[in-house]
Every structure is written in C-alpha cells, then in structure tokens.
Amino acid sequence: MTHPRRSSRPIYHQIADDLRVQITSGDLAPDAQLPTEGELCDRYVVNRGTVRQALGLLLNEGLIVSVRPRGYFVRDRKHMTYRPQDEYCPRPENPSADQFLTSVAQEGRSASQAIEVAIIIPPREIAERLQLPEGGRAVVRRRVRAIDGEPFNINDSYFPSDLVERSEITNPADIARGANKVLAELGHEQIRATDEIYVRMPRPIEVTRLQLGPGTPVAVHYLTGYTAQDRPVRVVENVLPGDRHVIVYERRKSDAQPGTEA
Amino acid sequence: MTHPRRSSRPIYHQIADDLRVQITSGDLAPDAQLPTEGELCDRYVVNRGTVRQALGLLLNEGLIVSVRPRGYFVRDRKHMTYRPQDEYCPRPENPSADQFLTSVAQEGRSASQAIEVAIIIPPREIAERLQLPEGGRAVVRRRVRAIDGEPFNINDSYFPSDLVERSEITNPADIARGANKVLAELGHEQIRATDEIYVRMPRPIEVTRLQLGPGTPVAVHYLTGYTAQDRPVRVVENVLPGDRHVIVYERRKSDAQPGTEA
DNA sequence: TAGTGGTCTAGACCACCAG
DNA sequence: TGGTGGTCTAGACCACTAA
C-alpha cells in the first residue's frame, strides 16, 4: 500500500476497506483476531494514529470489537427473534410467567429480569403518546431483561398515574396474569394498538444498561394501547440492541390484498 | 474543566458529555452551530486531537454533523412514516403509480425513483429466503427512492429467475398495476408474507447510495411473499436510514387479545 | 512483566469555500 | 485569502491482563 499524498481516498479508509473485505469475504472468520495495531503499522507503513482511525471505522460499523488488552476481533452476531405482537397478547398457554421468560426457557437458556417501579413525570415521547397534560404523572415499570446473565433489552411500561395508582401495577414484581388483565379489571380494556419503530444510536444511559459496544444501533419500539373510547392507557418502550434482535411480523391472509410493488 | 490525570473519565468523554447535555437540553437547538474546534481547545484547555475525539463521539451518536468547511452543527431529524404493510398491498385507489410516489405526493413533496433491472446470483440472505438452489438466479428490480431530490431509501425486489424471466417484471419501468399482479397472472399469487427487520450500521455501498452521514444506522426490512403452496416467490429488501424513517404498524382489533406484559 | 489497546500532546500540511 | 475541518506523523505515558 502506497501513500499517494494527494487526490486519493484517505489512507485510513484504504486500510479499513482492505480489512473489511477480509471480514465480509470470510478470510477473517467471526471471532478471529485481527493483527495488532503494531503489526498493522508495519504492514501498511503508517503511523499508529492512522491505523487507529481505520480500526475506528470498523468499530463504528459494528464489524469488530476491541477486547482489551488482547486485541481486536471479528464480531459475531446472533439474532434472537422479537415479535412485537407478543408484547401485546402473550402468555396464552403459560399464564404463570411472561412471554419473554417463557420463550427463552424454551430454547434452554436462562432468562431473568429486574423490575423496578416508579411514579414519574415521563419524558416527552411518552407523555405525548399517553396524551398526558403538562406535568402529568405516570407509573413506570422498568425492566432490564437478560439472557444467560447478559443484558438483552429494556422494556419500560408506562401507565397514566391516575388510572393505576393504587393497583397491583405499582407492585415491583412480575404480574402473573399480566398488566393488561389488571388494566381491564380496572375498566380500561385495550382493544387497539399501534407500533412505532425508530432506529438510532443508543444514548449513554442505554449503553450502560445494555452494555453496548460501539457500532451497535438500537431499535426503539413504542407500543401504544387504546381503549374502545380511543383513550391511550399504556405505552411500552422497548429498546432492542441491533446486534441481538430480529424484529419479526407474521402477516395473516386477511391482511394481504395483493396489489403492487416492484 | 480540569485534567485529573488518573482514575477519571477520559477528558474527551467529559467534553462530549458537556456538549451532549447542551444539545439534549435544547441550549444548543437543532441546526445551531457548535463552537469551532479551536474554540473548544481554548475552552477546555486541551489539544485539538482530544477535541476531535469528543466530537467524534457525538458524530457517531448521530447528534451532530460536520459541514465542511463551515463547522459542526446540531443535527435535525425529520421522520417519514414507513408502513411495511404498504409494501405488500398498496395502491388501492390510484393504480397508476405506486404507493411510495402516491403518499409522498399527498404531502406536497416531489418524489422520484430510479429503477434498474438485472438477472443475478443473489446474496445469501436473499437466496435463502427464496429457497433458491446453489447458484440459482434471480431477477432483481433495484430502486432508489428520493424525496425532493434527496435519496430516501433503497427498495430491491427479488424474484426467482425461472418464474419471471420473460415477463413484464424484467422491464425496467414502473409497473402500473404492480409486480404482485403480474406474479398472480403468471400463476403465483401471494397469500402470505413475513416481515423481518434488522438494525445495523450501513455498509459502504449503502452509505454511498443513500448519502448517509456518520452515526446513521439503518433498518433493513425483508418482506418474503409466499403462494398458497408455501413457495416463496418474492423477497423485498428495503434499506431505511434511521434518521429519516419511523416504521409503523397499525394493529387491528382481531389481532389483539389482551393478556399481559409489564 | 511484556505486550496490548486507550489517551493525550505537539505540530504539520491539505482541501474547501465564504468573505 | 483566511479560517474551517480532514489527514497524518512522532512520541509519550497509562491501565489492564495473560503468561
């Protein structure tokens, strides 16, 4: 690799391109170790700073990870299926634990979740969806779900404070029959829901809670549940690390009217 | 800001934290200009390299953009609604143009798309979903959709080559009545579909085609359409920049059986 | 303890474009 | 043409952990 000083793709991009090809072609298999920074300096005859710029690109593309002080490794991805529908109407067959715990157990892995309940003035995104008045309070049930001890996703459910204040929902433990059931018993049965999915880089707090590496975007799934009177009574915010999830919808025949598209 | 040389959060993180607060709090409004690198060096009494590390964090978080040679600016996000359902059963009322063009026009903006057709051996992700044999060919209709002249998303549709080889589908022009209709006429009506959504950082080719800035993740939406005989006859790969889309599902009452969560 | 990546400094030259 | 960010070098010290 030469250093054509001008009018060329920057050296660190060239180095990144070279390594990227090796990774995507499989020459560098998942979990394989990359050459050390020093070796790359020698190989490409550049300064360490330039090598680090190249590696920085690959880190931010989510292609490699740095395991200090061992070196850089090709990232391996395993995707767990996430079905937004399950967030709405789960646990038909096993009402003693929630959908997440059940489905993971079926795969023979150990799942756990930490639950925390608080009454707060929710962030704008939530307040808007719950149609709360200015300064209106909400009860939030915050959960971090983990598989085999590793944090997996964030699942925060918000309810208008006045609806659930003295109900079971404010109890920081798993609700066996489901929070929706409790809401229905309180006279606020949900009959409709919308899903919104945003894609962005995680916020620092999310990086911490989910132990995210660089180059890991998240999908944020908002589920808003409405009563027959079109009143929003629940908003669930799910934060799903991109390197650990596929979001899957199954479409029924009734939804499908053939008609178009490329 | 001091430089406690040891046992502390790195300086460039502290600088990034400081700036991040100003951005998320609104002190630095969207489109506002940040101080120049030189000014930040003075303010925090650090080397330019350190300032650039801090700005690099914010760039990769998608919070700011660099407009050379003017400076750094707080990023503004505008989300356009993307409904996966529309990719399956669109243009009911206006069969002369496809769903995308129609819905954008309704918002009073100008949409356009470039179509390109090719017969290829598809990448693994596509071949698997189409259940193609090793080396099996597919017809691909590639589109880059743009709004007001700016690229917006990538929409590539794949069909098994043997099904559509000499049909209208290989014609690189908009198919007014929709490719699904053509498929149905060929005896391959789709009655079922699955959606999968992945979240990841874009590949270099996607960065180019979509003119993505750093810190912009993408959602990749795979739609697989099946016939009554469970044969996959179409895979659509949509690449949606995270800074330009919200993915929305509306859920019907029939889909909603209250039951759980949170 | 040797070797890894993480952080930080100091200085240089460049391309670009608004003034 | 001056000032911006982009690239690259050279060198220093550090924390961490596997050997």
Short mmCIF file of C-alpha atoms in Angstrom, two decimals, chain A residues 10-102:
data_model
loop_
_atom_site.label_atom_id
_atom_site.label_comp_id
_atom_site.label_asym_id
_atom_site.label_seq_id
_atom_site.Cartn_x
_atom_site.Cartn_y
_atom_site.Cartn_z
CA PRO A 10 -7.55 8.66 2.70
CA ILE A 11 -5.10 6.00 3.80
CA TYR A 12 -7.13 5.00 6.82
CA HIS A 13 -10.12 4.38 4.57
CA GLN A 14 -7.98 2.22 2.31
CA ILE A 15 -6.81 0.20 5.29
CA ALA A 16 -10.37 -0.16 6.55
CA ASP A 17 -11.53 -1.23 3.09
CA ASP A 18 -8.83 -3.85 2.95
CA LEU A 19 -9.71 -5.30 6.34
CA ARG A 20 -13.44 -5.06 5.62
CA VAL A 21 -13.09 -7.21 2.53
CA GLN A 22 -11.22 -9.82 4.54
CA ILE A 23 -14.02 -9.85 7.09
CA THR A 24 -17.01 -9.92 4.76
CA SER A 25 -15.34 -12.46 2.48
CA GLY A 26 -14.75 -14.76 5.42
CA ASP A 27 -10.96 -14.73 5.24
CA LEU A 28 -11.22 -13.34 8.73
CA ALA A 29 -13.90 -15.51 10.29
CA PRO A 30 -16.14 -14.43 13.18
CA ASP A 31 -14.23 -14.36 16.47
CA ALA A 32 -10.91 -14.40 14.63
CA GLN A 33 -8.28 -11.98 15.91
CA LEU A 34 -7.08 -9.14 13.72
CA PRO A 35 -3.42 -8.18 13.54
CA THR A 36 -2.36 -5.93 16.39
CA GLU A 37 -2.09 -2.20 15.88
CA GLY A 38 1.65 -2.52 15.74
CA GLU A 39 1.53 -5.20 13.07
CA LEU A 40 -0.86 -3.10 11.01
CA CYS A 41 1.52 -0.13 11.31
CA ASP A 42 4.27 -2.29 9.85
CA ARG A 43 2.11 -3.87 7.18
CA TYR A 44 0.73 -0.60 5.83
CA VAL A 45 3.75 1.52 6.76
CA VAL A 46 1.76 4.16 8.58
CA ASN A 47 1.61 5.77 11.96
CA ARG A 48 -0.33 4.18 14.76
CA GLY A 49 -2.81 7.03 14.74
CA THR A 50 -3.74 6.25 11.16
CA VAL A 51 -4.20 2.58 11.95
CA ARG A 52 -6.43 3.53 14.84
CA GLN A 53 -8.52 5.72 12.56
CA ALA A 54 -9.04 2.72 10.27
CA LEU A 55 -9.96 0.44 13.15
CA GLY A 56 -12.27 3.15 14.45
CA LEU A 57 -14.27 2.95 11.23
CA LEU A 58 -14.70 -0.79 11.55
CA LEU A 59 -15.61 -0.46 15.24
CA ASN A 60 -18.31 2.05 14.38
CA GLU A 61 -19.60 -0.20 11.62
CA GLY A 62 -20.03 -2.90 14.20
CA LEU A 63 -17.71 -5.25 12.31
CA ILE A 64 -15.07 -5.68 15.01
CA VAL A 65 -14.73 -5.36 18.76
CA SER A 66 -11.79 -4.44 20.90
CA VAL A 67 -11.06 -6.78 23.80
CA ARG A 68 -8.54 -5.07 25.94
CA PRO A 69 -5.73 -5.85 26.29
CA ARG A 70 -5.94 -8.84 24.00
CA GLY A 71 -6.63 -7.23 20.64
CA TYR A 72 -9.30 -6.72 18.01
CA PHE A 73 -11.67 -9.50 16.99
CA VAL A 74 -14.21 -10.02 14.24
CA ARG A 75 -17.64 -9.58 15.72
CA ASP A 76 -20.07 -12.44 15.79
CA ARG A 77 -23.78 -11.75 15.68
CA LYS A 78 -26.57 -13.90 17.00
CA HIS A 79 -30.08 -12.66 16.48
CA MET A 80 -32.93 -13.51 18.79
CA THR A 81 -36.40 -13.16 17.35
CA TYR A 82 -38.50 -10.33 18.71
CA ARG A 83 -42.20 -10.31 17.86
CA PRO A 84 -43.92 -7.03 18.62
CA GLN A 85 -47.19 -8.92 18.64
CA ASP A 86 -46.05 -10.85 21.68
CA GLU A 87 -45.73 -7.62 23.59
CA TYR A 88 -49.43 -7.19 23.21
CA CYS A 89 -51.10 -10.57 23.52
CA PRO A 90 -48.78 -13.11 25.06
CA ARG A 91 -48.83 -15.95 27.55
CA PRO A 92 -51.90 -17.79 26.36
CA GLU A 93 -50.64 -21.19 27.40
CA ASN A 94 -48.48 -20.40 30.41
CA PRO A 95 -50.00 -17.61 32.45
CA SER A 96 -47.56 -18.05 35.30
CA ALA A 97 -44.69 -16.19 33.65
CA ASP A 98 -44.45 -13.65 30.93
CA GLN A 99 -43.81 -14.19 27.24
CA PHE A 100 -40.16 -13.30 27.34
CA LEU A 101 -39.24 -15.66 30.14
CA THR A 102 -41.27 -18.45 28.58
#
